[in-house]
Coordinates of C-alpha atoms in Angstrom, one line a residue:
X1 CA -91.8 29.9 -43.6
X2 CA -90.0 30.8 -40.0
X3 CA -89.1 28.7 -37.8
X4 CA -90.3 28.9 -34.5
X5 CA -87.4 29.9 -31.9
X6 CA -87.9 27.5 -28.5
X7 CA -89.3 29.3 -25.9
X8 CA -85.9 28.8 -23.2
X9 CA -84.1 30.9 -26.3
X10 CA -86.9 33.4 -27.2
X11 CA -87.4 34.4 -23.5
X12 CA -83.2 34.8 -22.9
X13 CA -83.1 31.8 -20.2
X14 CA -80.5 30.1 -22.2
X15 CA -78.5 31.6 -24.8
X16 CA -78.0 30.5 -28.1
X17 CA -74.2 29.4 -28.3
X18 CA -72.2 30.9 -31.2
X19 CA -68.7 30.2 -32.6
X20 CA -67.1 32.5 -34.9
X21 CA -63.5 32.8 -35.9
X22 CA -63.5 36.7 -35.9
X23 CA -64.2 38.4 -32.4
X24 CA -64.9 41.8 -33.8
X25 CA -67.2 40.2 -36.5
X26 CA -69.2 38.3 -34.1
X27 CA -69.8 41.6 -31.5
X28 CA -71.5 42.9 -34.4
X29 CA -73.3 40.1 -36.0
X30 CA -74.8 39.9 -32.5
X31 CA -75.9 43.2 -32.6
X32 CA -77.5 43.5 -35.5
X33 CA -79.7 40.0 -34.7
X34 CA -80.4 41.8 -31.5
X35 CA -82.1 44.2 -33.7
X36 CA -84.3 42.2 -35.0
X37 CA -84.9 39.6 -32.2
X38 CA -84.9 41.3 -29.0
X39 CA -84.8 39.8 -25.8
X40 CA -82.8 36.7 -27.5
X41 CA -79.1 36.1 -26.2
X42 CA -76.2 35.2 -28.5
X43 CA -72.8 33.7 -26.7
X44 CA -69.9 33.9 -28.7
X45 CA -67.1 32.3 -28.8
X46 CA -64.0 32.0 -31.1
X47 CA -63.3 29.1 -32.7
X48 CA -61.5 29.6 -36.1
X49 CA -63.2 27.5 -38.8
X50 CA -60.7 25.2 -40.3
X51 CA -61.1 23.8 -36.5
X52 CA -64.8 24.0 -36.0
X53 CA -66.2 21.0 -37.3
X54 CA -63.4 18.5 -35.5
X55 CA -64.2 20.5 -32.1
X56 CA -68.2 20.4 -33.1
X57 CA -67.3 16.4 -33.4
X58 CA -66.5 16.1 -29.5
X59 CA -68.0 19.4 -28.4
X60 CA -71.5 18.1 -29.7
X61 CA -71.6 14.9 -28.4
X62 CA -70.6 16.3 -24.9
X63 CA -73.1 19.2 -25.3
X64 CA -71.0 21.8 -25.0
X65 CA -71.1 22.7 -28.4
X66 CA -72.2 25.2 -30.3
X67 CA -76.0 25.8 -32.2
X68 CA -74.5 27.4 -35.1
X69 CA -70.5 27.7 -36.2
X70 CA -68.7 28.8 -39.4
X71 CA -66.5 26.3 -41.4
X72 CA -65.1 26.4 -44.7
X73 CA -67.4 25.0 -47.5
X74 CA -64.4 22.3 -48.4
X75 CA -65.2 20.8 -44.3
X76 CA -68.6 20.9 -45.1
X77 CA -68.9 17.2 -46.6
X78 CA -67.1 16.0 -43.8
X79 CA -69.9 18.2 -41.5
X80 CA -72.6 16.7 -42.9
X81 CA -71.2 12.5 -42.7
X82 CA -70.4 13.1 -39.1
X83 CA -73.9 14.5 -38.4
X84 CA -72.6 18.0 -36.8
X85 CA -74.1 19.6 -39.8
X86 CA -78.3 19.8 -39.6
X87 CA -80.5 21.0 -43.1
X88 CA -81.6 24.7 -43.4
X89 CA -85.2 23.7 -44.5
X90 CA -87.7 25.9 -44.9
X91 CA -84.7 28.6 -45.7
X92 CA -83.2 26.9 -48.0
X93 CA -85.0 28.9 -51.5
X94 CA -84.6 32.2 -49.2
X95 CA -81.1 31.7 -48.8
X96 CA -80.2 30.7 -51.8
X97 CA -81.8 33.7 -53.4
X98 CA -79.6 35.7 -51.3
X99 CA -76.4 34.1 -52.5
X100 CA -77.0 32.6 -55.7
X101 CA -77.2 29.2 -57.2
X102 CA -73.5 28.6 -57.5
X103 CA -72.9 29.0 -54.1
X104 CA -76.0 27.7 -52.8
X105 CA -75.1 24.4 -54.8
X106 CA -71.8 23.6 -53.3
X107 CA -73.4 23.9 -50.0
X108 CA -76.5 21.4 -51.0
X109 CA -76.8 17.6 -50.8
X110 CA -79.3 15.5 -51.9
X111 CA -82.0 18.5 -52.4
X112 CA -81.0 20.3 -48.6
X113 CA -79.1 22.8 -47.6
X114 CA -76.8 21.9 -45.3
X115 CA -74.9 25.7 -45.2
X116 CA -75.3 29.7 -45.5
X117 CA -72.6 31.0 -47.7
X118 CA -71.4 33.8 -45.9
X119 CA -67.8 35.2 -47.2
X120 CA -66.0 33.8 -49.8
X121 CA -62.6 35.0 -51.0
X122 CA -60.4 34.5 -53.9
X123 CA -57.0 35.2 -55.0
X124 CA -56.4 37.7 -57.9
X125 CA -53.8 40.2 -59.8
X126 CA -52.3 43.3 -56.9
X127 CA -51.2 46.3 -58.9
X128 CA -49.2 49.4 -58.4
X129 CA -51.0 51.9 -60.2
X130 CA -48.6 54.7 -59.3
X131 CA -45.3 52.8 -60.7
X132 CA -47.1 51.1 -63.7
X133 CA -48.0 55.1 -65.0
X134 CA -43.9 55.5 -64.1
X135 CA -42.8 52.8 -66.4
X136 CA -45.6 52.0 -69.1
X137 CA -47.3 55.9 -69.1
X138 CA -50.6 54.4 -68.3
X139 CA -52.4 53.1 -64.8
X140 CA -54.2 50.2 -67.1
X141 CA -53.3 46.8 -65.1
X142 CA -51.8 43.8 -67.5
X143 CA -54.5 41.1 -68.9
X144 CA -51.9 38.6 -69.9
X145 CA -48.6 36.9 -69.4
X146 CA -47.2 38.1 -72.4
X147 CA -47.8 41.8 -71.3
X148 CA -46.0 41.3 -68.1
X149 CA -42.9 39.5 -69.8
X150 CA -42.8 42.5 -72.2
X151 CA -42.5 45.0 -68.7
X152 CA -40.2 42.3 -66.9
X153 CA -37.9 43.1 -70.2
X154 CA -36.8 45.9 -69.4
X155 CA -37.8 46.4 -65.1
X156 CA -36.6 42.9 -63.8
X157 CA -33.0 43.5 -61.9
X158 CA -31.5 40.2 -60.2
X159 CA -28.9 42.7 -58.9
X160 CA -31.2 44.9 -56.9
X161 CA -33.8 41.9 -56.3
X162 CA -36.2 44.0 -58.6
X163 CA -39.3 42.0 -59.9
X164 CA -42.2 43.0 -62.2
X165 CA -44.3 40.2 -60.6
X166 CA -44.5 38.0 -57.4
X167 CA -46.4 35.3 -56.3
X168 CA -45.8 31.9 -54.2
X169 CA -45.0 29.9 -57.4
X170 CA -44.7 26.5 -55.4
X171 CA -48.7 26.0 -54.3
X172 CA -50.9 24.6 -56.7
X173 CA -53.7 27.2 -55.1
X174 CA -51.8 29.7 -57.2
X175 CA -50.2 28.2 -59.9
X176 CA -54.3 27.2 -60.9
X177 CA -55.1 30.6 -62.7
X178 CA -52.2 29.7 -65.5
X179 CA -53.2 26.0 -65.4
X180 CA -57.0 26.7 -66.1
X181 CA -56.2 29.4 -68.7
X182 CA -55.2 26.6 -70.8
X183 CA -57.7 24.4 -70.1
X184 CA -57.4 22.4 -66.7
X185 CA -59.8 22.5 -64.8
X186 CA -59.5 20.2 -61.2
X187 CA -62.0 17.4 -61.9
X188 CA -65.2 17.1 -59.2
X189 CA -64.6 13.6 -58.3
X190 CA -62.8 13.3 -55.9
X191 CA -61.5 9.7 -56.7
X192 CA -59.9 11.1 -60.1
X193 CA -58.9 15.0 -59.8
X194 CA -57.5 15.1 -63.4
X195 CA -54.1 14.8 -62.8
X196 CA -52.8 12.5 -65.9
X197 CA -55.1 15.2 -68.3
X198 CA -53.4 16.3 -71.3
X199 CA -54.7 20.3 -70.6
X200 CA -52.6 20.0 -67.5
X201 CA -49.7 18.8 -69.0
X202 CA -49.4 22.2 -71.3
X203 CA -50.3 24.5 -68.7
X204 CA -47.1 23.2 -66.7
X205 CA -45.3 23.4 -69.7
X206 CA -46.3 26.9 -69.7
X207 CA -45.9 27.8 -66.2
X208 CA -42.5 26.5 -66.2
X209 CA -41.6 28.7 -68.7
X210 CA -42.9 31.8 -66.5
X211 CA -39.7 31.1 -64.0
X212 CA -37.8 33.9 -66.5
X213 CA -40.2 36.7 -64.9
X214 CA -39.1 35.8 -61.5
X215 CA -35.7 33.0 -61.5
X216 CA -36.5 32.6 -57.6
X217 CA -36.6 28.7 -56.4
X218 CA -40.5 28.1 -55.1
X219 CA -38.9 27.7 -51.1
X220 CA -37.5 31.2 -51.5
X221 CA -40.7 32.7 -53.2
X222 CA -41.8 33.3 -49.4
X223 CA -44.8 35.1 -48.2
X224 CA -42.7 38.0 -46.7
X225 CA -41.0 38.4 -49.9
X226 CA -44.2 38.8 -51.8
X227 CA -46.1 41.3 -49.6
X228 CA -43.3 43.2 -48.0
X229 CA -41.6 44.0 -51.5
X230 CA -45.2 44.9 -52.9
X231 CA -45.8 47.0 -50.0
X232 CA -43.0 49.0 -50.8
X233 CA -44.5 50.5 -53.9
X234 CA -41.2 48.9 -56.3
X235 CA -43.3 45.5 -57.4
X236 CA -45.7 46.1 -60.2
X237 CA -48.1 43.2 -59.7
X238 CA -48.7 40.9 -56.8
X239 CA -50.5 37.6 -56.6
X240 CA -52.3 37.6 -52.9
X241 CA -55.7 37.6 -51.8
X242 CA -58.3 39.7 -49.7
X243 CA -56.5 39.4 -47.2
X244 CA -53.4 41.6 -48.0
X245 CA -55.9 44.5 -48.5
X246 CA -55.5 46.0 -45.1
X247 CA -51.9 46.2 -45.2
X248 CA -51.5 47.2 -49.0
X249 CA -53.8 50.3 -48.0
X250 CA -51.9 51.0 -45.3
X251 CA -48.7 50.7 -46.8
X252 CA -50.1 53.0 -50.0
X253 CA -50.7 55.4 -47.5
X254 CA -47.1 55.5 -45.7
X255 CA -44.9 55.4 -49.3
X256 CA -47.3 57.4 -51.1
X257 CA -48.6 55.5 -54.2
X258 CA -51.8 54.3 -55.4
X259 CA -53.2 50.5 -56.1
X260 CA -55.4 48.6 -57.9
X261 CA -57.1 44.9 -57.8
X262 CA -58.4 43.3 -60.7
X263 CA -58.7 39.7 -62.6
X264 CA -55.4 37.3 -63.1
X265 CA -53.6 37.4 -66.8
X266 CA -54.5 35.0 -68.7
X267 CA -52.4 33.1 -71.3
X268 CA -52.2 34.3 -74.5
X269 CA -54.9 32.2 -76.8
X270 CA -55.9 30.9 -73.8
X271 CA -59.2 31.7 -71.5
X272 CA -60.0 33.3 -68.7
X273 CA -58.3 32.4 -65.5
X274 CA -59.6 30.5 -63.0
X275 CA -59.2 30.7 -59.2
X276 CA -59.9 28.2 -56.4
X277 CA -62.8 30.0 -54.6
X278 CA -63.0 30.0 -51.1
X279 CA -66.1 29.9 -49.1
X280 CA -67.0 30.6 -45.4
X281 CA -70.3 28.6 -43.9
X282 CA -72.6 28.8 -41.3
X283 CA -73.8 26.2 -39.7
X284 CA -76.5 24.6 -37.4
X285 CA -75.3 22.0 -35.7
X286 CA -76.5 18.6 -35.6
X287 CA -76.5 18.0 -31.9
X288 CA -78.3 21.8 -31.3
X289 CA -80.9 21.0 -28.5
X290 CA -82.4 24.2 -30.1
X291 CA -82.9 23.8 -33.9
X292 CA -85.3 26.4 -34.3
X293 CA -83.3 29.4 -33.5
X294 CA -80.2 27.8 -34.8
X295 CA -81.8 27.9 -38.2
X296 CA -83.5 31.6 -37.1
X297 CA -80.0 32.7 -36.9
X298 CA -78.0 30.9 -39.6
X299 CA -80.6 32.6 -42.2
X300 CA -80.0 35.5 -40.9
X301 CA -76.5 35.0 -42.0
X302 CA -77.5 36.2 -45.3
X303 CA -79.3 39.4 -44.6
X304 CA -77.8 42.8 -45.8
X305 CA -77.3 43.3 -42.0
X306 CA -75.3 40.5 -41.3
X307 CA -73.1 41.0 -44.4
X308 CA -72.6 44.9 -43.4
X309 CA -71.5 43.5 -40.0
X310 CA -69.2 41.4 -41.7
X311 CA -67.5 43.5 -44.1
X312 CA -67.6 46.7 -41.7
X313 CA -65.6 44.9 -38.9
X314 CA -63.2 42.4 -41.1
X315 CA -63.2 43.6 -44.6
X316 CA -64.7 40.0 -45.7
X317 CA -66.3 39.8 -48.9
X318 CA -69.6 39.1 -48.7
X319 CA -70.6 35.8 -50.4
X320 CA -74.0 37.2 -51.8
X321 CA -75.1 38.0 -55.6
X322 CA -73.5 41.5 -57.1
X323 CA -76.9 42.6 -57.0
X324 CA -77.4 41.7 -53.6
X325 CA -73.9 43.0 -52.3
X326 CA -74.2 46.3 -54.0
X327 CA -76.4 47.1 -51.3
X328 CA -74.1 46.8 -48.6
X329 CA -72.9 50.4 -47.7
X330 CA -69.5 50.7 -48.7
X331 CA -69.0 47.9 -51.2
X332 CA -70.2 49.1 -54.1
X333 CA -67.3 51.9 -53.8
X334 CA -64.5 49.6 -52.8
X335 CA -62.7 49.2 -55.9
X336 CA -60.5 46.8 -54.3
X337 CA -63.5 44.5 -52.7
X338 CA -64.8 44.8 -56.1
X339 CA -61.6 43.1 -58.3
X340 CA -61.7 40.3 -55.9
X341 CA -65.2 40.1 -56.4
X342 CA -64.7 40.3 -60.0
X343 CA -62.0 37.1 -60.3
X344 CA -64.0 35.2 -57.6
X345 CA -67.4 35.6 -60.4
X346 CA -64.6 33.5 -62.6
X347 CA -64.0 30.6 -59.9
X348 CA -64.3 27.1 -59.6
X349 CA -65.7 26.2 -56.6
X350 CA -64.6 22.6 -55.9
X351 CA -66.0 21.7 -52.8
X352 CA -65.0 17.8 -51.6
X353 CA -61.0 17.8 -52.3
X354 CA -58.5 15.8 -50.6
X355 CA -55.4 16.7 -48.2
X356 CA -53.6 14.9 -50.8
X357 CA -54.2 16.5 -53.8
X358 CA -52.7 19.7 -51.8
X359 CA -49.6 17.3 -51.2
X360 CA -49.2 16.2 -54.6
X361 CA -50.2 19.0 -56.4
X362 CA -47.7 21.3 -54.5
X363 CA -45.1 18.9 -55.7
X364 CA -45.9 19.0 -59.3
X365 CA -45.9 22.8 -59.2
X366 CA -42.6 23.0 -57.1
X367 CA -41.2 20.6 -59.8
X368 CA -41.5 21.7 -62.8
X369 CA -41.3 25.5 -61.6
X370 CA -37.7 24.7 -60.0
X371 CA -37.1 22.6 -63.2
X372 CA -36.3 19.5 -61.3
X373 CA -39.1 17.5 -63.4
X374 CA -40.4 17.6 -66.5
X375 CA -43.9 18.0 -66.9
X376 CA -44.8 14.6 -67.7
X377 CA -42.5 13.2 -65.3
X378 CA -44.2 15.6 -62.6
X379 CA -47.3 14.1 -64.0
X380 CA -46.5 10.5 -63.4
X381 CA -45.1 11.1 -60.3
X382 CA -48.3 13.3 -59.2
X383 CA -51.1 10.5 -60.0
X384 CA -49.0 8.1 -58.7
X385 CA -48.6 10.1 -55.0
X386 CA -51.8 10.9 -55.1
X387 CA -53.3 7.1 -55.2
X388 CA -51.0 5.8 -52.4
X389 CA -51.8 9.0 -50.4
X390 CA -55.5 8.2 -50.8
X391 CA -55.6 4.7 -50.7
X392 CA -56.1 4.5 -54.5
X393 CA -53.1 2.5 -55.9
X394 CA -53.4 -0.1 -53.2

């Protein structure tokens, strides 16, 4: 079922071009396909993914592009109509066996695979293990709202900016987990996201009312404020991602407490919460004048050794099944690999989403959280942005 690789590539006359957004990450990746496929050369170069498939777009055409890139999963549609994006093939049950069917099925179209799900990434609930046994006697992490408003009781201090939780309450990205606890889910198609649903109307109603654990405006819930005030080991819980991981551990280490990573609350008598999953894709290029080795080395995307380069060299998660990934060395003893792992299992993965729908839905959050707009109001105002913004309402 492999492909053969051209004989200019196989012999190391011409190199097969690579772009990856992570320098460090591609030195290795390179390595361990040398492994396996000597004599081959790789040239990398780094292009970050939310740019690759616009650059791929001219790039390709000119051939000066590259025969395999990385994109995010949510550019892939775009990939594919453009024709930078070529069919796995052959690999396609291979991979997908690697990685699972939910991610392999974001990444398909019309019975191909048009992508190797290589990282993906999720948000999920940051906690201080060291102050939570200071103030509750016990190192257990909150599972709902309700538990964190009990603790925000009596630790919350406007006077000494002192918060039991933070988070960037204006971004629809993380105001989802609450919204989806009660029931809203973003709809697939496109055309109709689900913005007038009645679900979404009582999780703002909900979320609004969160604003008394943290009375902060959603343009001063900044970035900075959320990871530097966590970092200091005197915020309980912390709403970030993967990729605070390296600077929480290093900050653990300098003030001398311990943390934890684990799934989002959820509202009470609601379900579990939902994230937006990331995903990060490899690609073979539509223009590659080599398609063999380009689909040689995109499979190999989802070998154990490619994921070890990966998470040894960025701390990316790989985006295999658990069973796969607890062979990775290392992963199966990260805890905090593992909580993100554990929320992302809980994910939608909603893979062709507007621009506008970021717009709009950032909007509705900000809205209601600052208490400018109701949540009906925010509702109205949200479907109605979001059909001039795609052409919809014309």
């Amino acid at each position: 079922g492999a492909y053969e690789i051209e004989p200019e590539i196989a012999s190391g006359e011409v190199p097969l071009k690579v772009w990856v957004e992570y320098p460090e990450y591609g030195e290795a990746l390179v390595e361990a396909f040398a492994a396996a496929h000597p004599g081959i050369r790789v040239e990398v170069t780094t292009v970050s993914k939310v740019d690759a498939v616009s650059k791929m777009a001219l790039d390709g055409e000119a051939g000066t592009g590259a025969d395999v890139y990385f994109t995010n999963f949510t550019d892939l549609a775009n990939a594919i109509e453009s024709g930078v994006a070529a069919p796995l093939g052959e690999y396609a049950d291979e991979i997908a066996s690697r990685v699972g069917d939910a991610f392999a099925g974001v990444v398909s179209r019309d019975g191909e695979l048009y992508g190797v799900p290589v990282s993906t990434e999720s948000i999920a609930l940051f906690y201080n293990k060291t102050l939570l046994q200071q103030l509750t006697g016990s190192t257990e992490p909150a599972t709902t709202w309700e538990q964190i408003r009990e603790l925000a009781a009596t630790y919350n201090d406007p006077r000494e900016n002192r918060w039991t939780i933070r988070w960037l309450s204006g971004q629809l990205y993380y105001a989802y987990p609450v919204l989806s606890s009660l029931g809203w889910h973003l709809g697939t198609d496109k055309g109709d996201p689900g913005l007038d649903a009645p679900a979404l109307a009582a999780g703002l109603e909900y979320y609004g009312a969160l604003r008394d654990l943290w009375p902060v405006n959603s343009a001063d819930a900044t970035w900075d404020s959320i990871e530097m005030e966590f970092a200091k080991g005197q915020t309980p819980y912390a709403i970030t991602g993967p990729w605070s991981i390296g600077d929480f551990t290093a900050a653990a280490a300098e003030n001398g407490f311990e943390y934890g990573v684990t799934t989002l609350p959820s509202a009470q008598g609601g379900g579990d919460a939902a994230t937006l999953a990331g995903l990060g894709v490899g690609v073979v290029s539509g223009y590659s004048e080599y398609p063999g080795a380009a689909r040689v080395f995109a499979a190999f995307l989802a070998s154990d050794e490619a994921a070890a380069a990966l998470y040894r060299t960025t701390g990316g998660i790989p985006a295999l099944t658990r069973l796969n990934a607890q062979a990775i060395p290392g992963l199966a003893d990260d805890p905090h690999a593992n909580g993100v792992l554990a929320q992302a299992e809980r994910s939608d993965l909603v893979a062709d989403v507007s621009d506008a729908l970021w717009t709009v839905g950032n909007n509705l959050v900000a809205g209601v959280w600052d208490g400018v707009l109701d949540p009906a109001t925010a509702q109205q105002q949200a479907v109605a942005g979001y059909a001039d913004l795609t052409g919809l309402g014309e």
